[in-house]
Amino acid sequence: MISFEYARANDVADATRQIAGSPGAKFIAGGTNLIDLMKMDVERPTRLVDISRLPLDKVEETRDGGLRIGALVRNTDLAYHPMVQQRYPVLSSALLAGASQQLRNMASTGGNLLQRTRCYYFYDVATPCNKREPGSGCSAIDGFNRNHAILGASEHCIATHPSDMCVALAALDARALATGNGGERSIAFADFHRLPGDTPQIDSNLRPDEIITAIELPPKGFAGHYTYLKIRDRLSYAFALVSIAVGLDVEGGTIKEARLALGGVAHKPWRDGEAEALLSGAPATRESFLRAADTVLRDARGFGHNDFKIELARRGILRALAQAARGTPQSQADKRIS
Ligand SMILES: Cc1cc2nc3c(=O)[nH]c(=O)nc-3n(C[C@H](O)[C@H](O)[C@H](O)COP(=O)(O)OP(=O)(O)OC[C@H]3O[C@@H](n4cnc5c(N)ncnc54)[C@H](O)[C@@H]3O)c2cc1C
Ligand code: SF4
């Protein structure tokens, strides 16, 4: 039995005070990831600071016409929120592709960002893992690595970030709002999660004393031409092998602006500015999509069991771009693009 303290935060200031004053403390929101990790002895917080009752559960329009999503908005509420469904359907699709209804009812927006990898070795405390125990080694590199990264990995860790929601948020150019001892700051989504490098134990650039209070979306939601394509072992209740969020601005068969983010392939949602730039101004054709896919995957590298992901990602990108360009986000098959 491992004992820990439990305390509720009264407000955001109290939450950050409690975290700063107690090294080893962790916030708990929905608990759907943290409690599992504690039960498996992967995480051993000395104190749980319960933030689940803080008034951070609103979805509101911002002054510039974007959206502000409170960190405690549950994944279900966010997915079915009318403004999200109408203006940011790629986010709604990504949320509904994740986990199960029961889990989405509990899971919070902030917790989703900070959920930890699903690398089997990370959860198995009998095996070496640099993310769980820095310096112990990485069991996945020469082990079973079917779910692991093909982009941005390091010699210290080849884990992937498991979130679906975050892939859509990356494509939408979201920002995370955080409050800590240094006050409030806004973090561009691309800078929120980290690549493993030589510090795989650190997943994000959030400071230890900071709490996520909200996510902000810019006004543009790509509601006319979008898709979230998630490829996985089962049709539901499985993490992505590869997922692709696309938002396009298409006029007269020409792409004016493109957003393309990949999940299941790296330690963070993967965006590639070069591939997006190639698509901007290009005709919405298979050739353009192929060029973009090859650009995204130019440095892709498999580790044995996950080699198939490179071709899977390539085909997924082609299909997702074709679906989004046609304005048929949910079509499951595209024979012309396979
Ligand atoms: C069986 C199963 C299947 C799943 N399948 C999928 C899937 O297919 N796709 C997918 O995307 N996800 C999936 N998930 C993961 C699920 O989405 C996450 O567990 C959930 O989003 C985490 O949110 P939470 O509120 O429960 O976080 P918690 O477990 O409460 O917290 C997670 C982490 O975030 C920190 N934290 C929470 N809120 C804040 C905040 N506001 N500020 C700072 N730190 C904070 C906590 O300290 C903790 O470290 C699955 C989970 C399970 C158990
Ligand atoms: S891939 Fe990362 S999380 Fe998995 S065993 Fe290696 S160091 Fe640990």
Coordinates of C-alpha atoms and ligand atoms in Angstrom, one line a residue:
M1 CA 0.0 0.0 0.0
I2 CA 1.4 3.4 -1.0
S3 CA -0.1 6.3 0.9
F4 CA -0.7 9.8 -0.5
E5 CA -2.5 12.9 0.6
Y6 CA -5.6 14.2 -1.1
A7 CA -6.8 17.8 -1.2
R8 CA -9.3 19.8 -3.2
A9 CA -8.3 23.0 -4.8
N10 CA -10.7 26.0 -4.0
D11 CA -9.7 28.0 -7.0
V12 CA -6.9 28.3 -9.6
A13 CA -4.6 30.3 -7.3
D14 CA -5.1 27.7 -4.6
A15 CA -4.3 24.9 -7.0
T16 CA -1.0 26.4 -8.2
R17 CA -0.1 27.3 -4.6
Q18 CA -0.7 23.7 -3.5
I19 CA 1.3 22.2 -6.4
A20 CA 4.2 24.6 -5.9
G21 CA 4.3 24.0 -2.2
S22 CA 4.4 20.2 -2.4
P23 CA 7.0 18.6 -4.7
G24 CA 5.7 15.2 -5.8
A25 CA 2.1 16.5 -5.9
K26 CA 0.0 16.1 -9.0
F27 CA -3.3 17.5 -10.2
I28 CA -6.1 15.1 -10.7
A29 CA -9.0 15.9 -13.1
G30 CA -11.0 13.0 -14.5
G31 CA -8.4 10.5 -13.2
T32 CA -8.8 8.2 -16.2
N33 CA -5.1 8.1 -16.8
L34 CA -3.5 9.1 -13.6
I35 CA -5.3 6.6 -11.4
D36 CA -4.4 3.7 -13.8
L37 CA -0.8 4.8 -13.6
M38 CA -0.9 4.9 -9.8
K39 CA -2.5 1.5 -9.6
M40 CA 0.3 0.1 -11.8
D41 CA 3.0 1.8 -9.7
V42 CA 4.2 3.9 -12.6
E43 CA 3.3 7.2 -10.9
R44 CA 3.7 7.7 -7.2
P45 CA 2.4 11.2 -6.4
T46 CA 2.7 12.1 -2.7
R47 CA -0.4 14.3 -2.9
L48 CA -3.3 14.6 -5.3
V49 CA -4.7 18.1 -5.8
D50 CA -8.2 17.6 -7.0
I51 CA -9.1 20.3 -9.6
S52 CA -12.2 18.6 -10.9
R53 CA -14.6 21.1 -9.2
L54 CA -12.9 24.3 -10.4
P55 CA -15.1 26.5 -12.6
L56 CA -13.1 25.7 -15.8
D57 CA -15.9 23.8 -17.5
K58 CA -17.3 26.4 -20.0
V59 CA -17.0 26.7 -23.8
E60 CA -17.2 30.3 -24.8
E61 CA -16.7 32.4 -27.9
T62 CA -13.7 34.7 -27.7
R63 CA -13.7 38.4 -28.8
D64 CA -12.0 37.6 -32.1
G65 CA -14.6 35.0 -33.0
G66 CA -12.6 32.0 -31.8
L67 CA -13.4 29.6 -29.0
R68 CA -12.2 29.2 -25.4
I69 CA -12.5 25.7 -24.0
G70 CA -12.1 25.4 -20.2
A71 CA -9.6 22.8 -19.1
L72 CA -12.3 20.9 -17.2
V73 CA -14.8 20.6 -20.1
R74 CA -15.3 16.8 -20.5
N75 CA -14.5 15.2 -23.8
T76 CA -18.1 14.2 -24.4
D77 CA -19.4 17.7 -23.7
L78 CA -16.8 19.2 -26.0
A79 CA -17.5 16.7 -28.8
Y80 CA -21.2 17.4 -28.8
H81 CA -21.0 21.2 -28.2
P82 CA -23.0 22.9 -31.0
M83 CA -20.2 25.4 -31.7
V84 CA -17.6 22.7 -31.9
Q85 CA -19.8 20.5 -34.1
Q86 CA -20.7 23.3 -36.5
R87 CA -17.4 25.3 -36.6
Y88 CA -14.7 22.8 -35.6
P89 CA -16.0 19.4 -36.7
V90 CA -12.5 18.0 -37.0
L91 CA -12.2 18.4 -33.3
S92 CA -15.5 16.8 -32.6
S93 CA -14.6 13.8 -34.9
A94 CA -11.2 13.4 -33.2
L95 CA -12.8 13.4 -29.7
L96 CA -15.4 10.8 -30.7
A97 CA -12.7 8.6 -32.2
G98 CA -11.1 8.3 -28.8
A99 CA -11.6 5.9 -25.9
S100 CA -15.2 5.0 -25.0
Q101 CA -18.3 6.9 -24.2
Q102 CA -17.8 6.3 -20.4
L103 CA -14.2 7.4 -20.5
R104 CA -15.1 10.5 -22.6
N105 CA -17.7 11.4 -19.9
M106 CA -14.9 11.6 -17.3
A107 CA -11.9 12.7 -19.4
S108 CA -11.1 16.4 -19.2
T109 CA -9.6 18.7 -21.9
G110 CA -6.5 19.5 -19.8
G111 CA -6.0 15.8 -18.8
N112 CA -6.2 14.7 -22.4
L113 CA -3.3 17.0 -23.3
L114 CA -1.2 15.5 -20.5
Q115 CA -2.1 11.8 -20.8
R116 CA 1.0 9.7 -20.9
T117 CA 2.2 7.4 -23.6
R118 CA 0.7 3.9 -24.2
C119 CA 4.2 2.3 -24.6
Y120 CA 3.7 -1.2 -23.0
Y121 CA 7.1 -1.0 -21.3
F122 CA 6.3 2.3 -19.7
Y123 CA 3.4 0.6 -17.9
D124 CA 5.5 -2.5 -17.0
V125 CA 7.7 -1.6 -14.0
A126 CA 9.7 -4.8 -14.4
T127 CA 11.3 -3.5 -17.6
P128 CA 13.8 -0.6 -18.2
C129 CA 12.2 2.6 -19.5
N130 CA 13.9 6.0 -19.8
K131 CA 10.6 7.8 -19.6
R132 CA 9.6 6.1 -16.3
E133 CA 13.2 5.8 -14.9
P134 CA 15.7 8.1 -16.6
G135 CA 18.9 6.4 -17.5
S136 CA 17.5 2.8 -17.2
G137 CA 17.3 2.3 -21.0
C138 CA 14.6 1.9 -23.6
S139 CA 13.1 -1.6 -23.9
A140 CA 11.1 -0.7 -27.0
I141 CA 13.9 0.0 -29.4
D142 CA 15.0 -3.6 -29.6
G143 CA 11.7 -4.9 -28.3
F144 CA 8.1 -5.1 -29.5
N145 CA 7.6 -1.7 -31.0
R146 CA 4.5 -2.0 -33.2
N147 CA 2.8 1.1 -31.7
H148 CA 5.9 3.2 -31.6
A149 CA 7.2 6.4 -33.4
I150 CA 8.4 6.7 -37.0
L151 CA 9.1 10.4 -36.7
G152 CA 11.1 12.5 -34.3
A153 CA 12.2 9.6 -32.1
S154 CA 15.5 9.6 -30.2
E155 CA 18.0 6.9 -29.1
H156 CA 16.5 7.3 -25.6
C157 CA 12.8 6.9 -26.4
I158 CA 10.6 6.0 -29.4
A159 CA 7.2 6.4 -27.7
T160 CA 4.2 8.2 -29.2
H161 CA 1.7 10.6 -27.8
P162 CA -1.6 8.8 -27.7
S163 CA -4.2 11.5 -27.9
D164 CA -6.7 11.9 -30.7
M165 CA -8.0 15.3 -29.5
C166 CA -4.5 16.8 -29.6
V167 CA -4.0 15.9 -33.3
A168 CA -7.1 18.0 -34.2
L169 CA -6.0 20.8 -31.9
A170 CA -2.5 20.9 -33.6
A171 CA -4.2 21.1 -37.0
L172 CA -6.4 24.0 -35.8
D173 CA -3.4 26.0 -34.4
A174 CA -4.8 25.9 -30.8
R175 CA -3.1 27.6 -27.9
A176 CA -3.0 26.3 -24.3
L177 CA -3.5 28.8 -21.5
A178 CA -1.6 28.0 -18.3
T179 CA -1.3 29.7 -14.9
G180 CA 1.5 29.3 -12.5
N181 CA 3.7 31.3 -10.1
G182 CA 4.8 33.4 -13.0
G183 CA 1.3 34.4 -13.9
E184 CA -0.7 33.4 -17.0
R185 CA 0.8 32.5 -20.3
S186 CA -0.4 31.3 -23.7
I187 CA 1.5 28.4 -25.3
A188 CA 1.3 27.7 -29.0
F189 CA 0.2 24.1 -29.5
A190 CA 3.3 23.3 -31.5
D191 CA 5.4 24.2 -28.5
F192 CA 3.3 22.5 -25.9
H193 CA 4.4 18.8 -26.3
R194 CA 8.1 17.9 -26.7
L195 CA 10.1 15.4 -28.7
P196 CA 11.9 12.9 -26.5
G197 CA 15.5 13.9 -27.1
D198 CA 17.6 13.0 -24.1
T199 CA 14.9 13.9 -21.6
P200 CA 12.0 11.6 -22.5
Q201 CA 10.7 11.8 -19.0
I202 CA 9.4 15.3 -19.8
D203 CA 6.4 15.2 -22.0
S204 CA 5.5 18.8 -22.3
N205 CA 6.8 22.4 -21.8
L206 CA 4.2 23.0 -19.0
R207 CA 6.1 24.1 -15.9
P208 CA 5.7 21.9 -12.8
D209 CA 3.8 24.7 -10.9
E210 CA 1.5 25.4 -13.8
I211 CA -2.1 24.4 -14.3
I212 CA -3.8 24.4 -17.8
T213 CA -6.8 26.6 -17.5
A214 CA -8.1 26.6 -21.1
I215 CA -7.5 25.9 -24.8
E216 CA -8.1 28.7 -27.3
L217 CA -9.0 28.1 -30.9
P218 CA -8.6 30.8 -33.6
P219 CA -11.8 31.6 -35.6
K220 CA -10.9 29.4 -38.6
G221 CA -12.3 25.9 -38.2
F222 CA -12.1 24.4 -41.7
A223 CA -15.7 23.2 -41.3
G224 CA -16.3 22.8 -45.1
H225 CA -13.2 20.6 -45.9
Y226 CA -11.9 18.5 -43.0
T227 CA -11.4 15.0 -41.9
Y228 CA -10.1 13.0 -39.0
L229 CA -9.0 9.6 -40.1
K230 CA -8.0 7.2 -37.4
I231 CA -6.5 3.8 -38.3
R232 CA -6.4 1.3 -35.5
D233 CA -6.5 -2.4 -34.7
R234 CA -10.2 -2.3 -33.7
L235 CA -13.0 0.0 -34.9
S236 CA -13.5 1.4 -31.4
Y237 CA -11.8 1.5 -28.1
A238 CA -8.3 1.4 -29.5
F239 CA -5.5 3.9 -29.7
A240 CA -4.4 5.1 -33.2
L241 CA -1.7 3.3 -35.1
V242 CA -1.8 6.3 -37.3
S243 CA -4.3 9.2 -37.4
I244 CA -4.6 12.2 -39.6
A245 CA -6.4 15.5 -39.1
V246 CA -6.9 17.6 -42.1
G247 CA -8.4 21.1 -42.6
L248 CA -8.4 22.6 -46.1
D249 CA -9.5 25.8 -47.6
V250 CA -10.4 24.9 -51.2
E251 CA -11.7 27.2 -54.0
G252 CA -12.4 26.1 -57.5
G253 CA -10.3 22.9 -57.1
T254 CA -7.3 24.8 -55.8
I255 CA -6.1 24.5 -52.2
K256 CA -5.7 28.0 -50.7
E257 CA -4.6 26.8 -47.2
A258 CA -3.8 23.4 -45.8
R259 CA -3.5 22.0 -42.3
L260 CA -2.2 18.5 -41.8
A261 CA -1.4 16.9 -38.5
L262 CA -0.5 13.3 -37.7
G263 CA -1.1 11.2 -34.5
G264 CA 0.4 7.9 -33.5
V265 CA 3.6 8.5 -35.3
A266 CA 5.7 10.7 -32.9
H267 CA 6.1 11.9 -29.3
K268 CA 3.9 14.8 -30.1
P269 CA 1.2 15.6 -32.7
W270 CA 3.2 15.9 -36.0
R271 CA 2.9 18.9 -38.3
D272 CA 5.1 19.7 -41.2
G273 CA 5.2 23.3 -42.5
E274 CA 7.0 22.3 -45.7
A275 CA 4.2 19.8 -46.6
E276 CA 1.5 22.3 -45.8
A277 CA 3.3 25.0 -47.9
L278 CA 3.5 22.6 -50.9
L279 CA -0.3 22.1 -50.7
S280 CA -1.1 25.8 -50.5
G281 CA -1.8 27.0 -54.1
A282 CA -1.7 23.5 -55.5
P283 CA -4.5 21.8 -57.3
A284 CA -6.5 19.3 -55.1
T285 CA -5.2 16.3 -56.9
R286 CA -3.7 13.0 -56.1
E287 CA -0.3 14.2 -57.3
S288 CA -0.3 17.2 -54.9
F289 CA -1.4 14.9 -52.0
L290 CA 1.3 12.4 -52.8
R291 CA 4.0 15.1 -52.8
A292 CA 2.7 16.3 -49.4
A293 CA 2.7 12.7 -48.0
D294 CA 6.3 12.0 -49.2
T295 CA 7.4 15.3 -47.7
V296 CA 5.9 14.6 -44.3
L297 CA 7.5 11.1 -44.3
R298 CA 10.9 12.0 -45.8
D299 CA 12.7 11.3 -42.5
A300 CA 10.4 8.5 -41.3
R301 CA 12.2 5.5 -39.8
G302 CA 10.8 2.2 -38.5
F303 CA 12.2 0.1 -35.7
G304 CA 11.1 -3.3 -37.0
H305 CA 7.6 -4.2 -35.9
N306 CA 6.4 -0.7 -36.8
D307 CA 7.9 -0.4 -40.3
F308 CA 4.4 -0.9 -41.7
K309 CA 3.4 2.5 -40.3
I310 CA 5.4 4.4 -42.9
E311 CA 3.3 3.1 -45.8
L312 CA 0.2 3.2 -43.6
A313 CA 0.8 6.9 -42.9
R314 CA 1.4 7.6 -46.6
R315 CA -1.8 6.0 -47.7
G316 CA -3.7 7.6 -44.7
I317 CA -2.5 11.0 -45.7
L318 CA -3.6 10.5 -49.3
R319 CA -7.0 9.3 -48.2
A320 CA -7.5 12.0 -45.6
L321 CA -6.6 14.8 -48.0
A322 CA -8.8 13.4 -50.7
Q323 CA -11.8 13.1 -48.3
A324 CA -11.3 16.6 -47.0
A325 CA -10.9 18.1 -50.5
R326 CA -14.1 16.5 -51.6
G327 CA -16.0 17.6 -48.5
T328 CA -16.8 14.0 -47.5
P329 CA -15.0 13.7 -44.2
Q330 CA -16.4 10.4 -43.0
S331 CA -16.0 8.3 -46.2
Q332 CA -14.3 5.1 -45.2
A333 CA -12.9 4.0 -48.5
D334 CA -11.4 5.7 -51.5
K335 CA -10.5 3.1 -54.1
R336 CA -8.9 5.8 -56.4
I337 CA -6.4 6.8 -53.8
S338 CA -5.2 3.4 -52.4
Ligands
LIG1 C1 -9.0 2.2 -21.7 C2 -8.7 3.6 -22.2 C3 -8.7 3.9 -23.6 C4 -8.4 5.2 -24.1 N1 -8.5 5.4 -25.4 C5 -8.1 6.6 -25.9 C6 -8.1 6.9 -27.3 O1 -8.4 6.1 -28.1 N2 -7.8 8.2 -27.7 C7 -7.4 9.2 -26.8 O2 -7.1 10.3 -27.2 N3 -7.4 8.9 -25.4 C8 -7.7 7.7 -25.0 N4 -7.7 7.4 -23.6 C9 -7.1 8.4 -22.8 C10 -8.1 9.4 -22.2 O3 -8.5 10.3 -23.2 C11 -7.3 10.2 -21.1 O4 -7.1 9.3 -20.1 C12 -8.0 11.4 -20.6 O5 -8.2 12.3 -21.7 C13 -7.2 12.0 -19.5 O6 -8.1 13.1 -18.9 P1 -8.3 13.1 -17.4 O7 -9.1 14.3 -17.1 O8 -9.0 11.8 -16.9 O9 -6.9 13.2 -16.8 P2 -6.2 12.7 -15.4 O10 -6.0 11.2 -15.4 O11 -7.0 13.3 -14.3 O12 -4.8 13.5 -15.5 C14 -3.9 13.1 -16.5 C15 -2.7 14.0 -16.3 O13 -2.9 15.4 -16.6 C16 -2.7 16.2 -15.4 N5 -3.7 17.2 -15.5 C17 -5.0 17.0 -15.6 N6 -5.7 18.2 -15.8 C18 -4.7 19.2 -15.7 C19 -4.7 20.6 -15.8 N7 -5.8 21.3 -16.0 N8 -3.5 21.3 -15.7 C20 -2.4 20.6 -15.5 N9 -2.3 19.2 -15.4 C21 -3.4 18.5 -15.5 C22 -2.7 15.3 -14.2 O14 -1.8 15.7 -13.2 C23 -2.2 14.0 -14.9 O15 -0.8 14.0 -14.9 C24 -8.0 6.2 -23.1 C25 -8.0 5.9 -21.8 C26 -8.3 4.7 -21.3 C27 -8.2 4.4 -19.8
SF4_2 S1 9.8 4.0 -25.9 FE1 10.0 5.5 -24.3 S2 8.3 5.0 -23.0 FE2 8.7 3.1 -24.2 S3 10.3 1.9 -23.2 FE3 11.4 3.3 -24.5 S4 11.8 5.0 -23.1 FE4 10.1 3.9 -22.2

